[in-house]
mmCIF file of C-alpha atoms in Angstrom:
data_model
loop_
_atom_site.group_PDB
_atom_site.id
_atom_site.type_symbol
_atom_site.label_atom_id
_atom_site.label_comp_id
_atom_site.label_asym_id
_atom_site.label_seq_id
_atom_site.Cartn_x
_atom_site.Cartn_y
_atom_site.Cartn_z
ATOM 1 C CA MET R 28 69.819 25.247 54.464
ATOM 2 C CA ASN R 29 67.387 25.406 57.799
ATOM 3 C CA ILE R 30 66.670 22.512 59.025
ATOM 4 C CA TYR R 31 63.353 23.516 58.939
ATOM 5 C CA LEU R 32 63.441 23.969 55.183
ATOM 6 C CA ARG R 33 64.537 21.082 54.731
ATOM 7 C CA ALA R 34 62.205 18.769 56.851
ATOM 8 C CA CYS R 35 59.353 21.086 55.084
ATOM 9 C CA LEU R 36 60.000 21.362 51.758
ATOM 10 C CA PRO R 37 59.536 17.903 50.574
ATOM 11 C CA THR R 38 56.092 17.955 52.486
ATOM 12 C CA PHE R 39 55.196 21.187 51.128
ATOM 13 C CA PHE R 40 55.993 19.630 47.305
ATOM 14 C CA LEU R 41 53.860 16.702 47.634
ATOM 15 C CA GLY R 42 50.842 18.704 48.995
ATOM 16 C CA LEU R 43 51.219 20.636 45.852
ATOM 17 C CA LEU R 44 51.992 17.950 43.557
ATOM 18 C CA LEU R 45 48.684 15.753 45.261
ATOM 19 C CA PHE R 46 47.104 19.633 44.595
ATOM 20 C CA THR R 47 47.476 19.599 41.508
ATOM 21 C CA LEU R 48 46.585 15.611 40.878
ATOM 22 C CA ASN R 49 43.618 16.449 42.556
ATOM 23 C CA ALA R 50 42.471 19.227 40.151
ATOM 24 C CA CYS R 51 42.752 17.258 37.572
ATOM 25 C CA ALA R 52 41.280 14.433 38.380
ATOM 26 C CA SER R 53 38.080 16.833 38.884
ATOM 27 C CA GLN R 54 38.786 18.212 35.487
ATOM 28 C CA ALA R 55 38.807 14.734 34.110
ATOM 29 C CA ASN R 56 35.909 13.184 35.630
ATOM 30 C CA ILE R 57 33.400 15.957 35.574
ATOM 31 C CA ASP R 58 31.222 13.770 33.391
ATOM 32 C CA LYS R 59 31.962 10.820 36.382
ATOM 33 C CA GLY R 60 29.530 11.743 39.007
ATOM 34 C CA VAL R 61 31.427 15.556 40.204
ATOM 35 C CA SER R 62 28.655 16.974 42.583
ATOM 36 C CA LYS R 63 26.895 20.507 41.332
ATOM 37 C CA GLU R 64 28.615 22.329 44.316
ATOM 38 C CA LYS R 65 31.629 21.335 42.796
ATOM 39 C CA LEU R 66 31.078 21.899 39.031
ATOM 40 C CA CYS R 67 29.306 25.379 40.600
ATOM 41 C CA SER R 68 32.753 26.078 42.628
ATOM 42 C CA MET R 69 35.054 25.620 39.123
ATOM 43 C CA ALA R 70 32.952 27.862 37.233
ATOM 44 C CA LYS R 71 32.786 29.912 39.368
ATOM 45 C CA TYR R 72 36.180 31.100 39.910
ATOM 46 C CA GLY R 73 37.241 29.750 36.478
ATOM 47 C CA GLU R 74 38.205 26.910 37.109
ATOM 48 C CA LEU R 75 36.216 24.801 35.221
ATOM 49 C CA GLU R 76 37.338 24.104 31.460
ATOM 50 C CA ALA R 77 34.873 23.708 28.935
ATOM 51 C CA SER R 78 36.480 20.655 27.048
ATOM 52 C CA ALA R 79 35.925 18.330 30.446
ATOM 53 C CA PHE R 80 31.944 19.461 30.423
ATOM 54 C CA ASN R 81 29.413 17.137 28.857
ATOM 55 C CA PHE R 82 26.984 20.142 27.485
ATOM 56 C CA LYS R 83 24.019 17.518 26.956
ATOM 57 C CA ASN R 84 21.673 18.217 30.060
ATOM 58 C CA LYS R 85 20.135 21.699 29.570
ATOM 59 C CA LYS R 86 19.085 21.468 33.413
ATOM 60 C CA THR R 87 22.840 21.557 34.264
ATOM 61 C CA ASN R 88 23.850 23.684 31.523
ATOM 62 C CA SER R 89 21.342 26.483 32.971
ATOM 63 C CA PHE R 90 23.134 25.377 36.657
ATOM 64 C CA ILE R 91 26.368 25.930 34.947
ATOM 65 C CA PHE R 92 25.282 29.315 33.618
ATOM 66 C CA HIS R 93 23.994 30.907 36.596
ATOM 67 C CA CYS R 94 26.689 29.386 38.729
ATOM 68 C CA LEU R 95 29.212 31.684 36.204
ATOM 69 C CA MET R 96 26.950 34.650 36.389
ATOM 70 C CA ASP R 97 27.723 35.000 40.387
ATOM 71 C CA ILE R 98 29.042 37.670 41.062
ATOM 72 C CA ASN R 99 33.387 36.844 42.409
ATOM 73 C CA ILE R 100 35.352 39.597 43.641
ATOM 74 C CA GLY R 101 38.235 37.895 43.628
ATOM 75 C CA ALA R 102 37.968 37.458 39.691
ATOM 76 C CA PRO R 103 37.699 40.776 38.272
ATOM 77 C CA MET R 104 36.613 41.755 34.448
ATOM 78 C CA PRO R 105 39.207 40.905 31.820
ATOM 79 C CA THR R 106 41.762 43.498 31.194
ATOM 80 C CA SER R 107 45.027 44.275 29.105
ATOM 81 C CA GLY R 108 47.173 44.465 32.514
ATOM 82 C CA LYS R 109 50.003 42.276 32.118
ATOM 83 C CA THR R 110 51.074 41.271 35.752
ATOM 84 C CA ASP R 111 50.891 38.241 37.485
ATOM 85 C CA THR R 112 47.992 38.197 39.273
ATOM 86 C CA SER R 113 45.917 39.790 36.776
ATOM 87 C CA VAL R 114 47.192 37.692 33.605
ATOM 88 C CA SER R 115 45.761 34.215 35.532
ATOM 89 C CA ARG R 116 42.244 36.113 36.817
ATOM 90 C CA ASN R 117 41.940 37.717 33.285
ATOM 91 C CA ASP R 118 42.286 33.622 31.900
ATOM 92 C CA LYS R 119 39.902 32.670 34.203
ATOM 93 C CA SER R 120 37.366 35.462 33.229
ATOM 94 C CA ILE R 121 37.845 34.487 29.349
ATOM 95 C CA ARG R 122 37.293 31.391 30.445
ATOM 96 C CA LYS R 123 34.233 31.771 32.275
ATOM 97 C CA MET R 124 33.177 33.907 29.291
ATOM 98 C CA GLN R 125 33.493 31.499 26.654
ATOM 99 C CA LEU R 126 32.126 28.563 28.718
ATOM 100 C CA ALA R 127 28.702 30.932 29.291
ATOM 101 C CA GLU R 128 29.119 31.402 25.096
ATOM 102 C CA GLN R 129 29.690 27.527 24.933
ATOM 103 C CA LEU R 130 26.538 26.971 27.398
ATOM 104 C CA LEU R 131 24.352 28.990 25.549
ATOM 105 C CA GLN R 132 24.365 27.500 22.451
ATOM 106 C CA ALA R 133 24.319 24.303 23.809
ATOM 107 C CA GLU R 134 20.982 25.244 25.149
ATOM 108 C CA ILE R 135 20.238 25.964 28.310
ATOM 109 C CA ASP R 136 16.706 26.433 29.919
ATOM 110 C CA VAL R 137 16.598 30.079 30.185
ATOM 111 C CA SER R 138 13.655 30.324 32.899
ATOM 112 C CA THR R 139 15.613 28.847 35.501
ATOM 113 C CA ARG R 140 16.449 30.797 38.926
ATOM 114 C CA ASN R 141 19.053 30.866 41.044
ATOM 115 C CA LYS R 142 18.474 30.809 45.110
ATOM 116 C CA PHE R 143 17.361 34.397 44.731
ATOM 117 C CA GLY R 144 15.021 33.671 42.212
ATOM 118 C CA ASP R 145 16.691 35.477 39.462
ATOM 119 C CA THR R 146 16.669 34.104 36.075
ATOM 120 C CA THR R 147 19.228 34.007 33.991
ATOM 121 C CA LEU R 148 19.162 37.877 32.341
ATOM 122 C CA MET R 149 18.896 38.962 35.792
ATOM 123 C CA ALA R 150 21.995 36.999 37.005
ATOM 124 C CA LEU R 151 23.463 38.509 34.147
ATOM 125 C CA ILE R 152 22.796 42.118 35.062
ATOM 126 C CA TYR R 153 24.514 41.600 37.781
ATOM 127 C CA ALA R 154 27.468 39.666 36.675
ATOM 128 C CA PHE R 155 31.521 41.535 36.307
ATOM 129 C CA PHE R 156 32.140 41.210 32.344
ATOM 130 C CA PRO R 157 32.971 43.659 30.074
ATOM 131 C CA ASP R 158 29.484 45.875 29.190
ATOM 132 C CA ALA R 159 29.720 45.024 25.609
ATOM 133 C CA TRP R 160 29.951 40.870 26.066
ATOM 134 C CA GLN R 161 26.678 41.149 28.645
ATOM 135 C CA ALA R 162 24.959 43.249 25.811
ATOM 136 C CA LYS R 163 25.748 40.163 23.339
ATOM 137 C CA MET R 164 24.623 37.776 25.925
ATOM 138 C CA ALA R 165 21.659 39.545 26.850
ATOM 139 C CA LYS R 166 20.754 40.121 23.639
ATOM 140 C CA LYS R 167 20.928 35.890 22.759
ATOM 141 C CA LEU R 168 18.483 35.263 26.672
ATOM 142 C CA ILE R 169 15.944 37.666 25.399
ATOM 143 C CA ALA R 170 16.079 36.039 22.183
ATOM 144 C CA GLU R 171 15.986 32.364 23.510
ATOM 145 C CA GLY R 172 12.866 33.207 24.859
ATOM 146 C CA THR R 173 13.130 35.294 28.991
ATOM 147 C CA ASP R 174 10.420 35.690 30.447
ATOM 148 C CA LEU R 175 10.853 39.932 30.565
ATOM 149 C CA SER R 176 8.556 40.036 33.036
ATOM 150 C CA ALA R 177 9.050 37.259 35.645
ATOM 151 C CA LYS R 178 10.294 38.239 38.879
ATOM 152 C CA ASN R 179 12.392 37.322 41.587
ATOM 153 C CA MET R 180 12.130 36.971 45.097
ATOM 154 C CA ASP R 181 12.219 40.852 45.770
ATOM 155 C CA GLY R 182 9.935 41.245 43.229
ATOM 156 C CA ASP R 183 11.963 42.858 41.156
ATOM 157 C CA THR R 184 12.082 42.261 37.445
ATOM 158 C CA ALA R 185 15.161 42.225 34.787
ATOM 159 C CA LEU R 186 14.181 45.922 33.567
ATOM 160 C CA THR R 187 14.189 46.994 37.545
ATOM 161 C CA LEU R 188 17.716 45.094 37.987
ATOM 162 C CA ALA R 189 19.043 46.902 35.081
ATOM 163 C CA THR R 190 17.462 50.314 36.380
ATOM 164 C CA ARG R 191 18.798 50.008 39.815
ATOM 165 C CA LYS R 192 22.240 48.978 38.213
ATOM 166 C CA ASN R 193 21.766 52.598 35.910
ATOM 167 C CA ASN R 194 22.885 50.489 33.358
ATOM 168 C CA GLN R 195 21.366 51.776 30.199
ATOM 169 C CA GLU R 196 22.891 49.497 27.912
ATOM 170 C CA PHE R 197 20.484 47.126 29.289
ATOM 171 C CA ILE R 198 17.380 48.880 29.973
ATOM 172 C CA ASP R 199 17.457 49.617 25.977
ATOM 173 C CA ILE R 200 17.764 45.609 25.089
ATOM 174 C CA ILE R 201 14.896 45.041 26.656
ATOM 175 C CA ASN R 202 12.648 47.403 26.085
ATOM 176 C CA THR R 203 13.761 46.817 22.152
ATOM 177 C CA PRO R 204 10.859 45.000 20.766
ATOM 178 C CA GLN R 205 12.018 41.332 19.283
#
């Protein structure tokens, strides 16, 4: 075996072990003061386990919901592909969808806005998730009282964004009287 490999291999495995332990500690300590930025990053990249999350704080639930909807180009929508990388990404996308559903069940403030002024519904319109799931979530958000006339920092409403994205299903959901 190459001397370089013999010297580096133990260091590599030690680093991997420390990284794994840190990730486990983060999951175990979500209720013990993990920063909102860390929670957001974990949610955005599908690393936040619902079982480790405290759903009691409506404001935090709303914040995490926005993080879940944040555009993440590196994590495509769930597919039926079975390659090594797509399974991992598929699992993370499914985990994000399940957590979003649990947050909505636990109660979120549908009027909260992200840094661009988008409501939860507006954030959902631009999220990369299967259309049927997004439609189901949109109906729930509207039923919870989302203000359909709310405008983001650019002056756009949810209907404007759905029209711009050419998403007829969202347009129909928004225009259907509740």
